[in-house]
Short mmCIF file of C-alpha atoms in Angstrom, two decimals:
data_model
loop_
_atom_site.label_atom_id
_atom_site.label_comp_id
_atom_site.label_asym_id
_atom_site.label_seq_id
_atom_site.Cartn_x
_atom_site.Cartn_y
_atom_site.Cartn_z
CA MET O 1389 -2.80 219.94 128.57
CA ARG O 1390 0.87 220.15 129.75
CA GLY O 1391 1.81 222.54 132.48
CA PRO O 1392 5.05 224.14 133.63
CA GLY O 1393 5.99 221.03 135.65
CA ASP O 1394 6.29 218.94 132.50
CA GLN O 1395 8.94 221.30 131.14
CA ARG O 1396 10.95 221.10 134.33
CA ARG O 1397 10.80 217.28 134.30
CA ARG O 1398 11.96 217.23 130.69
CA GLY O 1399 14.85 219.50 131.59
CA GLY O 1400 15.88 217.09 134.36
CA ARG O 1401 15.82 214.10 132.04
CA GLY O 1402 17.88 216.03 129.47
CA ALA O 1403 20.60 216.83 132.02
CA GLN O 1404 20.82 213.19 133.05
CA ALA O 1405 20.99 212.04 129.44
CA ALA O 1406 23.65 214.64 128.65
CA ALA O 1407 25.75 213.55 131.65
CA ALA O 1408 25.46 209.90 130.66
CA ALA O 1409 26.47 210.74 127.08
CA VAL O 1410 29.49 212.72 128.27
CA GLU O 1411 30.52 209.88 130.57
CA ALA O 1412 30.22 207.38 127.69
CA LYS O 1413 32.25 209.68 125.46
CA GLU O 1414 35.04 209.90 128.05
CA ALA O 1415 35.04 206.11 128.48
CA ALA O 1416 35.31 205.70 124.72
CA ALA O 1417 38.21 208.17 124.64
CA GLY O 1418 40.02 206.16 127.32
CA ALA O 1419 39.38 202.91 125.47
CA PHE O 1420 40.66 204.46 122.25
CA TYR O 1421 43.83 205.67 123.98
CA ASP O 1422 44.48 202.25 125.53
CA MET O 1423 44.01 200.50 122.18
CA ASP O 1424 46.20 203.00 120.34
CA GLN O 1425 49.02 202.60 122.87
CA ALA O 1426 48.80 198.81 122.75
CA GLN O 1427 48.88 198.88 118.94
CA LYS O 1428 51.91 201.18 118.83
CA TYR O 1429 53.79 199.23 121.48
CA LEU O 1430 53.18 195.92 119.74
CA GLY O 1431 54.15 197.37 116.36
CA GLY O 1432 57.52 198.31 117.81
CA ARG O 1433 57.99 194.89 119.41
CA VAL O 1434 57.18 193.06 116.18
CA THR O 1435 59.67 195.26 114.30
CA VAL O 1436 62.35 194.38 116.86
CA PHE O 1437 61.41 190.71 116.48
CA GLU O 1438 61.88 191.00 112.71
CA ASP O 1439 65.30 192.58 113.18
CA LEU O 1440 66.38 189.78 115.50
CA ASP O 1441 64.88 186.79 113.67
CA ALA O 1442 63.19 187.60 110.36
CA ALA O 1443 62.15 184.02 109.58
CA ALA O 1444 60.50 183.38 112.94
CA ALA O 1445 58.88 186.83 112.85
CA ALA O 1446 57.05 186.27 109.54
CA PRO O 1447 53.94 184.55 111.05
CA VAL O 1448 54.04 186.98 113.97
CA ARG O 1449 53.96 189.90 111.55
CA ARG O 1450 50.99 188.39 109.70
CA GLU O 1451 49.00 187.97 112.93
CA PHE O 1452 49.82 191.47 114.09
CA ASP O 1453 48.86 192.95 110.73
CA GLY O 1454 45.42 191.35 111.09
CA LEU O 1455 44.99 192.78 114.58
CA SER O 1456 46.27 196.14 113.40
CA GLU O 1457 43.70 196.24 110.59
CA SER O 1458 40.93 195.62 113.14
CA ALA O 1459 42.35 198.37 115.36
CA ASP O 1460 42.50 200.83 112.44
CA ALA O 1461 38.91 200.05 111.51
CA ALA O 1462 37.79 200.55 115.12
CA SER O 1463 39.65 203.87 115.23
CA ILE O 1464 37.86 205.10 112.11
CA ALA O 1465 34.51 204.00 113.57
CA TYR O 1466 35.26 205.79 116.86
CA ILE O 1467 36.17 209.02 115.06
CA SER O 1468 32.94 208.75 113.06
CA VAL O 1469 30.95 208.49 116.32
CA LEU O 1470 32.77 211.57 117.65
CA ASP O 1471 31.89 213.50 114.51
CA ALA O 1472 28.25 212.37 114.60
CA HIS O 1473 27.53 213.08 118.27
CA ASP O 1474 28.44 216.46 119.73
CA VAL O 1475 27.48 215.92 123.36
CA ASP O 1476 28.63 219.46 124.24
CA ASP O 1477 25.69 220.87 122.26
CA GLN O 1478 23.17 221.94 124.98
CA ASP O 1479 20.34 222.15 122.49
CA ARG O 1480 20.19 218.40 121.98
CA SER O 1481 17.18 216.43 123.15
CA PRO O 1482 17.34 213.61 125.69
CA ALA O 1483 16.77 211.14 122.87
CA GLU O 1484 19.76 212.50 120.98
CA TYR O 1485 21.92 212.30 124.10
CA ASP O 1486 20.77 208.74 124.66
CA ALA O 1487 21.62 207.80 121.06
CA ALA O 1488 25.07 209.34 121.52
CA ARG O 1489 25.56 207.38 124.74
CA ARG O 1490 24.65 204.11 123.07
CA ALA O 1491 26.97 204.84 120.16
CA PHE O 1492 29.89 205.64 122.47
CA VAL O 1493 29.21 202.54 124.61
CA ALA O 1494 29.26 200.34 121.51
CA SER O 1495 32.46 201.98 120.33
CA THR O 1496 34.01 201.48 123.78
CA GLU O 1497 33.15 197.79 123.81
CA ARG O 1498 34.67 197.33 120.35
CA LEU O 1499 37.84 199.22 121.29
CA GLN O 1500 38.20 197.28 124.54
CA GLN O 1501 37.77 193.95 122.77
CA ILE O 1502 40.50 194.81 120.29
CA THR O 1503 42.74 195.95 123.16
CA ARG O 1504 42.18 192.59 124.86
CA ASN O 1505 43.13 190.84 121.61
CA LEU O 1506 46.29 192.96 121.33
CA ASN O 1507 47.23 192.31 124.95
CA GLY O 1508 46.69 188.57 124.49
CA PHE O 1509 48.94 188.66 121.45
CA ALA O 1510 51.54 190.56 123.50
CA GLU O 1511 51.41 187.91 126.24
CA ARG O 1512 52.00 185.14 123.72
CA LEU O 1513 54.87 187.08 122.14
CA ALA O 1514 56.57 187.99 125.43
CA PRO O 1515 58.39 184.68 126.14
CA ARG O 1516 59.84 184.54 122.64
CA MET O 1517 60.96 188.14 122.84
CA ALA O 1518 62.50 187.50 126.25
CA ARG O 1519 64.58 184.64 124.84
CA LEU O 1520 65.70 186.73 121.89
CA GLU O 1521 66.59 189.70 124.05
CA ALA O 1522 68.56 187.45 126.38
CA ALA O 1523 70.49 186.22 123.34
CA LEU O 1524 70.86 189.80 122.22
CA ASP O 1525 73.08 190.39 125.25
CA GLN O 1526 75.72 188.31 123.48
CA LEU O 1527 75.94 190.69 120.52
CA PRO O 1528 77.49 193.86 122.06
CA PRO O 1529 80.62 192.12 123.42
CA ARG O 1530 81.10 190.32 120.11
CA LEU O 1531 80.73 193.55 118.20
CA ALA O 1532 83.22 195.20 120.54
CA ALA O 1533 85.69 192.35 119.97
CA ALA O 1534 85.21 192.68 116.21
CA ARG O 1535 85.84 196.45 116.30
CA GLU O 1536 88.94 195.97 118.45
CA ALA O 1537 90.27 193.34 116.04
CA VAL O 1538 89.70 195.68 113.09
CA ALA O 1539 91.51 198.50 114.90
CA ALA O 1540 94.46 196.21 115.71
CA ALA O 1541 94.61 195.06 112.08
CA GLU O 1542 94.58 198.67 110.87
CA ALA O 1543 97.54 199.46 113.14
CA ALA O 1544 99.48 196.38 111.96
CA VAL O 1545 98.85 197.12 108.27
CA THR O 1546 99.91 200.74 108.73
CA ALA O 1547 103.11 199.66 110.50
CA ALA O 1548 103.93 197.18 107.74
CA ARG O 1549 103.45 199.79 105.01
CA GLU O 1550 105.58 202.31 106.87
CA ALA O 1551 108.32 199.66 107.11
CA GLY O 1552 108.32 199.36 103.33
CA MET O 1553 106.45 196.05 103.22
CA ASP O 1554 103.94 195.13 100.52
CA ALA O 1555 100.80 194.83 102.67
CA ALA O 1556 98.31 194.43 99.81
CA ASP O 1557 97.03 191.01 100.95
CA PRO O 1558 96.35 191.87 104.62
CA GLU O 1559 94.96 195.23 103.51
CA ALA O 1560 92.45 193.45 101.24
CA GLU O 1561 91.36 191.23 104.14
CA LEU O 1562 91.04 194.28 106.37
CA ALA O 1563 88.78 195.94 103.79
CA ARG O 1564 86.58 192.82 103.79
CA ALA O 1565 86.32 192.93 107.58
CA ARG O 1566 85.37 196.61 107.48
CA GLN O 1567 82.63 195.93 104.92
CA VAL O 1568 80.99 193.24 107.05
CA LEU O 1569 81.31 195.41 110.16
CA ALA O 1570 79.53 198.27 108.35
CA GLN O 1571 76.67 195.91 107.52
CA LEU O 1572 76.35 194.98 111.19
CA GLY O 1573 76.17 198.67 112.10
CA SER O 1574 73.31 199.40 109.68
CA LYS O 1575 69.63 199.54 110.60
CA GLY O 1576 68.04 196.28 111.66
CA LEU O 1577 71.39 194.49 111.96
CA GLY O 1578 71.75 194.73 108.20
CA GLY O 1579 68.92 192.25 107.70
CA LEU O 1580 71.08 189.46 109.15
CA GLY O 1581 68.95 188.63 112.17
CA LEU O 1582 70.40 188.07 115.63
CA ASP O 1583 72.03 184.70 114.92
CA GLY O 1584 73.40 185.98 111.62
CA ALA O 1585 74.72 189.13 113.26
CA ILE O 1586 76.50 187.12 115.98
CA ARG O 1587 78.07 184.87 113.34
CA LYS O 1588 79.12 187.84 111.22
CA ALA O 1589 80.65 189.60 114.23
CA GLU O 1590 82.73 186.50 114.89
CA GLU O 1591 83.65 186.36 111.19
CA VAL O 1592 84.81 189.99 111.29
CA ARG O 1593 86.98 189.25 114.32
CA GLU O 1594 88.55 186.22 112.65
CA ILE O 1595 89.19 188.02 109.35
CA ALA O 1596 90.68 191.03 111.13
CA GLU O 1597 92.88 188.89 113.35
CA GLY O 1598 94.11 187.04 110.26
CA ALA O 1599 94.91 190.35 108.57
CA ARG O 1600 96.73 191.59 111.68
CA GLU O 1601 98.80 188.40 111.93
CA ALA O 1602 99.64 188.50 108.23
CA ALA O 1603 100.74 192.14 108.47
CA ALA O 1604 102.77 191.46 111.62
CA GLU O 1605 104.50 188.53 109.94
CA LEU O 1606 105.63 190.54 106.93
CA PRO O 1607 108.99 191.61 108.44
CA GLN O 1608 109.67 188.01 109.53
CA LEU O 1609 108.49 186.83 106.12
CA ALA O 1610 111.03 189.09 104.44
CA GLN O 1611 113.89 187.52 106.37
CA LYS O 1612 112.45 184.04 105.85
CA VAL O 1613 112.23 184.61 102.08
CA ARG O 1614 115.83 185.86 101.93
CA ASN O 1615 117.03 182.78 103.82
CA SER O 1616 114.92 180.46 101.69
CA LEU O 1617 116.23 182.00 98.49
CA ALA O 1618 119.78 181.13 99.46
CA SER O 1619 118.93 177.60 100.59
CA VAL O 1620 116.87 176.79 97.49
CA ARG O 1621 119.70 178.00 95.25
CA THR O 1622 122.03 175.61 97.07
CA ARG O 1623 119.52 172.83 96.63
CA ALA O 1624 119.23 173.58 92.88
CA ASP O 1625 123.00 173.23 92.57
CA ALA O 1626 122.85 169.91 94.41
CA ALA O 1627 120.11 168.66 92.09
CA ALA O 1628 122.15 169.68 89.06
CA ASN O 1629 125.10 167.73 90.46
CA ARG O 1630 122.97 164.58 90.58
CA VAL O 1631 122.63 164.49 86.79
CA GLY O 1632 126.09 162.87 86.37
CA PRO O 1633 125.45 159.99 88.81
CA VAL O 1634 122.00 159.46 87.29
CA ARG O 1635 123.52 159.19 83.79
CA GLU O 1636 126.01 156.63 85.11
CA ALA O 1637 123.21 154.69 86.82
CA MET O 1638 121.22 154.65 83.58
CA ARG O 1639 124.27 153.25 81.74
CA VAL O 1640 124.47 150.48 84.37
CA LEU O 1641 120.79 149.68 83.83
CA LEU O 1642 121.09 149.67 80.05
CA ARG O 1643 124.19 147.45 80.02
CA GLY O 1644 123.29 145.01 82.77
CA TYR O 1645 119.53 144.56 82.75
CA SER O 1646 116.69 143.87 80.37
CA GLN O 1647 114.78 146.79 78.85
CA ALA O 1648 111.73 146.06 81.00
CA CYS O 1649 113.83 146.87 84.07
CA TRP O 1650 114.55 150.48 83.06
CA GLN O 1651 112.08 151.43 80.31
CA ASP O 1652 109.96 153.59 82.67
CA LEU O 1653 113.12 155.54 83.68
CA LYS O 1654 114.20 156.41 80.15
CA GLY O 1655 115.06 160.11 79.76
CA ALA O 1656 115.52 160.63 83.50
CA PRO O 1657 118.77 162.68 83.23
CA GLU O 1658 117.15 165.05 80.73
CA SER O 1659 114.01 165.47 82.83
CA ILE O 1660 116.14 166.28 85.89
CA GLU O 1661 118.10 168.89 83.94
CA ALA O 1662 114.84 170.44 82.68
CA ALA O 1663 113.42 170.56 86.20
CA VAL O 1664 116.56 172.27 87.51
CA THR O 1665 116.39 174.82 84.68
CA ARG O 1666 112.77 175.62 85.53
CA ALA O 1667 113.63 175.86 89.23
CA ARG O 1668 116.39 178.38 88.50
CA GLU O 1669 113.96 180.44 86.41
CA ARG O 1670 111.60 180.55 89.39
CA LEU O 1671 114.51 181.52 91.63
CA ASN O 1672 115.34 184.44 89.34
CA GLU O 1673 111.69 185.53 89.55
CA ALA O 1674 111.87 185.28 93.33
CA SER O 1675 114.99 187.47 93.37
CA ALA O 1676 113.19 190.11 91.28
CA HIS O 1677 110.25 190.09 93.69
CA VAL O 1678 112.62 190.44 96.65
CA ALA O 1679 114.17 193.48 95.02
CA ARG O 1680 110.69 195.04 94.83
CA THR O 1681 109.85 193.92 98.41
CA GLU O 1682 107.06 191.73 97.03
CA TRP O 1683 107.45 189.05 99.66
CA LYS O 1684 104.30 187.07 99.00
CA GLN O 1685 105.05 186.82 95.29
CA ALA O 1686 108.65 185.86 96.09
CA GLN O 1687 107.39 183.15 98.42
CA ARG O 1688 105.12 181.76 95.70
CA ALA O 1689 108.03 181.68 93.22
CA LEU O 1690 110.15 179.83 95.79
CA THR O 1691 107.36 177.29 96.32
CA ALA O 1692 107.28 176.69 92.56
CA ALA O 1693 111.06 176.23 92.52
CA ARG O 1694 110.86 173.71 95.36
CA THR O 1695 108.18 171.78 93.47
CA GLU O 1696 110.49 171.45 90.47
CA LEU O 1697 113.40 170.35 92.65
CA ASN O 1698 111.22 167.82 94.48
CA ALA O 1699 110.37 166.27 91.11
CA ALA O 1700 114.06 166.23 90.13
CA ASP O 1701 115.10 164.60 93.42
CA ARG O 1702 112.32 162.06 93.16
CA ARG O 1703 113.35 161.10 89.63
CA ALA O 1704 117.01 160.83 90.57
CA GLY O 1705 116.12 158.67 93.54
CA GLN O 1706 114.08 156.36 91.33
CA VAL O 1707 117.05 155.73 89.03
CA THR O 1708 119.69 155.18 91.70
CA GLY O 1709 117.25 153.25 93.85
CA ARG O 1710 116.38 150.99 90.93
CA VAL O 1711 120.01 150.06 90.45
CA GLU O 1712 120.32 149.17 94.15
CA GLU O 1713 117.11 147.09 94.11
CA LEU O 1714 118.08 145.20 90.97
CA ARG O 1715 121.59 144.48 92.25
CA ALA O 1716 120.16 143.18 95.52
CA VAL O 1717 117.63 140.87 93.86
CA ALA O 1718 120.21 139.63 91.36
CA ALA O 1719 122.52 138.74 94.24
CA ASP O 1720 119.79 136.97 96.28
CA PRO O 1721 116.48 136.46 94.40
CA ALA O 1722 114.93 134.61 97.36
CA LYS O 1723 115.38 137.51 99.78
CA PRO O 1724 112.58 139.82 98.51
CA ALA O 1725 110.21 136.86 98.30
CA GLU O 1726 110.42 136.36 102.08
CA SER O 1727 108.30 139.39 102.96
CA ALA O 1728 105.64 138.35 100.41
CA GLN O 1729 105.59 134.81 101.84
CA PHE O 1730 105.22 136.22 105.37
CA ALA O 1731 102.30 138.43 104.29
CA VAL O 1732 100.48 135.45 102.70
CA ARG O 1733 101.08 133.20 105.74
CA ASP O 1734 99.82 135.93 108.06
CA ALA O 1735 96.62 136.22 106.02
CA GLN O 1736 96.21 132.43 106.01
CA ARG O 1737 96.54 132.24 109.82
CA LEU O 1738 93.94 134.96 110.29
CA ALA O 1739 91.55 133.26 107.85
CA MET O 1740 91.86 129.90 109.60
CA ALA O 1741 91.27 131.52 112.99
CA GLN O 1742 87.77 132.58 111.98
CA PRO O 1743 84.83 130.80 113.69
CA GLY O 1744 83.96 127.86 111.46
CA GLY O 1745 87.25 128.09 109.59
CA ALA O 1746 88.31 130.10 106.60
CA ALA O 1747 85.58 131.51 104.37
CA PRO O 1748 85.59 130.02 100.85
CA GLN O 1749 86.11 133.36 99.15
CA HIS O 1750 89.20 134.06 101.23
CA VAL O 1751 90.55 130.54 100.62
CA ARG O 1752 90.28 131.02 96.87
CA VAL O 1753 92.18 134.31 96.96
CA LEU O 1754 94.91 133.00 99.27
CA ASP O 1755 95.38 129.83 97.24
CA GLY O 1756 95.81 132.02 94.17
CA LEU O 1757 98.45 134.09 95.96
CA VAL O 1758 100.35 130.94 96.95
CA GLU O 1759 100.34 129.85 93.33
CA ARG O 1760 101.61 133.27 92.23
CA LEU O 1761 104.41 133.04 94.80
CA GLU O 1762 105.46 129.67 93.43
CA ASN O 1763 105.44 130.96 89.84
CA ALA O 1764 107.21 134.28 90.54
CA PRO O 1765 110.78 132.85 90.27
CA LYS O 1766 109.99 131.64 86.75
CA ARG O 1767 110.22 135.30 85.67
CA LEU O 1768 113.95 135.14 86.32
CA GLY O 1769 114.77 132.71 83.54
CA GLY O 1770 116.86 133.54 80.47
CA SER O 1771 120.10 135.41 79.98
CA HIS O 1772 118.52 138.77 80.93
CA PRO O 1773 116.07 138.12 83.79
CA ASP O 1774 113.26 140.65 84.29
CA TYR O 1775 114.13 141.39 87.89
CA TRP O 1776 111.86 144.43 87.98
CA ALA O 1777 108.76 142.47 86.93
CA TYR O 1778 109.70 139.91 89.60
CA LEU O 1779 109.85 142.60 92.31
CA GLN O 1780 106.57 144.16 91.15
CA GLU O 1781 104.84 140.77 91.24
CA LEU O 1782 106.03 140.19 94.81
CA GLU O 1783 104.82 143.64 95.82
CA SER O 1784 101.43 142.94 94.22
CA ILE O 1785 101.15 139.68 96.18
CA LYS O 1786 101.92 141.47 99.45
CA THR O 1787 99.25 144.10 98.70
CA ALA O 1788 96.65 141.44 97.85
CA ALA O 1789 97.41 139.54 101.08
CA GLY O 1790 96.99 142.75 103.04
CA ASP O 1791 93.63 143.32 101.36
CA VAL O 1792 92.46 139.89 102.54
CA VAL O 1793 93.47 140.73 106.11
CA THR O 1794 91.57 144.01 105.93
CA ARG O 1795 88.40 142.31 104.63
CA ILE O 1796 88.51 139.61 107.31
CA ARG O 1797 88.87 142.18 110.08
CA SER O 1798 86.04 144.25 108.61
CA GLU O 1799 83.77 141.20 108.50
CA ARG O 1800 84.68 140.31 112.08
CA ALA O 1801 83.86 143.86 113.23
CA GLY O 1802 80.50 143.71 111.43
CA GLN O 1803 79.58 140.44 113.13
CA GLY O 1804 80.56 141.81 116.54
#
C-alpha cells in the first residue's frame, strides 16, 4: 500500500523534472538564436562576396548553401520539439518532463554543432573578405573621379552647343560614359565584381575626359579648319601648276630614253589632273560643312583632299625625279655603281671577319652579287640604253648585300 508520503515524493520529483525541462528548453532557445544569427550574418557576407568577386564566390556560395540547408533542417526540428513538448503544462508527469528535457538537449546539441560549423566557415572566409574589403576602399575615389569627369564633360558639351558648335561626337561619348556610370551605381556593382567595377570606373573617367577635351577643342577646331581650308586650296593650285612641268618631263623621257625607262610613268599628267579635280571636290564639300558649322565633317573632307594632293605630288615627283636620275646616270654610269660596290664590299668584310671565316652560304650569295655588279654595265649597250633597269639592278644588289649583313649579325647574336 502507498501512503501520503509517496504522493509528496512524486510531487518533488515532478518539480525537479519540470525545472530541468524548462532549463533545457531555454538552452535550446539560446542555441537556436545563436545559429539563426550566424546563418543570417554569413548569408549577408556571402552576398557581399558575390558582389565583389562573383567567380571566386561561386564555391563559397555552394559551401554556405550546404550549411544553410543543415541549419534550416535543424530549425524545423527544433520547432517540432517545441510543438511536441509544452513544459509549461503543470499536469505533465515527471516522465514526460524528462522526455521533453532529453528532446531539447538533443536539439541544443544539434543547433550548437551547426553554429560551430557556421563559425568555422566564417573564420575561413574572413581573410578573403578582409582583402576584398581593403580593395573596396579603392572604388569610392575612382567613382568620385568618374562622376567629376562626367560633370566636367557635360559642362564642356553644353558650352560648345551654346557657342553654335556641332557637339554630336563628344555628346555621344558622354552618353556612353553616363551609361557605364549608371551600371556601376546599380545593385551589386552591376554584376561587374570589384575588379570589373574599378576598371569600369576608370573607363568612365577616360571616356568622359575624352569627351570634355573634344568639346573644348571645338572652337579651336573651327579656326583650325578655316585655316586649313585656305592652305589646302593653295596647295591644290600648286599641284595643278605642276601638270605643265610634268608634261614637259614626260616629253623629255619619251624623246631621249627607251620605253622601259618611262613606261611605269605613262599617263602621269592625266592622273595628277584627276587627283587635283577630286581634291577640289573635297574642298567644296569642306566649305559646305564649314557653312553648317560641321567641323568634324569638314576636317574629314580636308583629310581626303590632302590624300589626293599627296598622291598628285608623289606622282609629279616620280616623273621629274626620273628625268634627273636618268640624266645623272647617262652622264656618269659608274657613279651609281659605287654605292652598290661599297655595300657588297662591306658585306664581304663582315663575312670574312666571322670566326672560322665566311660561311659557305654567305660566300655563294656574295659571289653572285659580285657577278651581278660586273654584268650590270652590259645593260647600257645599244643606241637607247635601259638606264632605269641599270639603276634598279644596282638598287637590288645593295638590298641583297644589306640582307647578308643582317643575317650575319643575327647569327652572331644567336651564338653569343
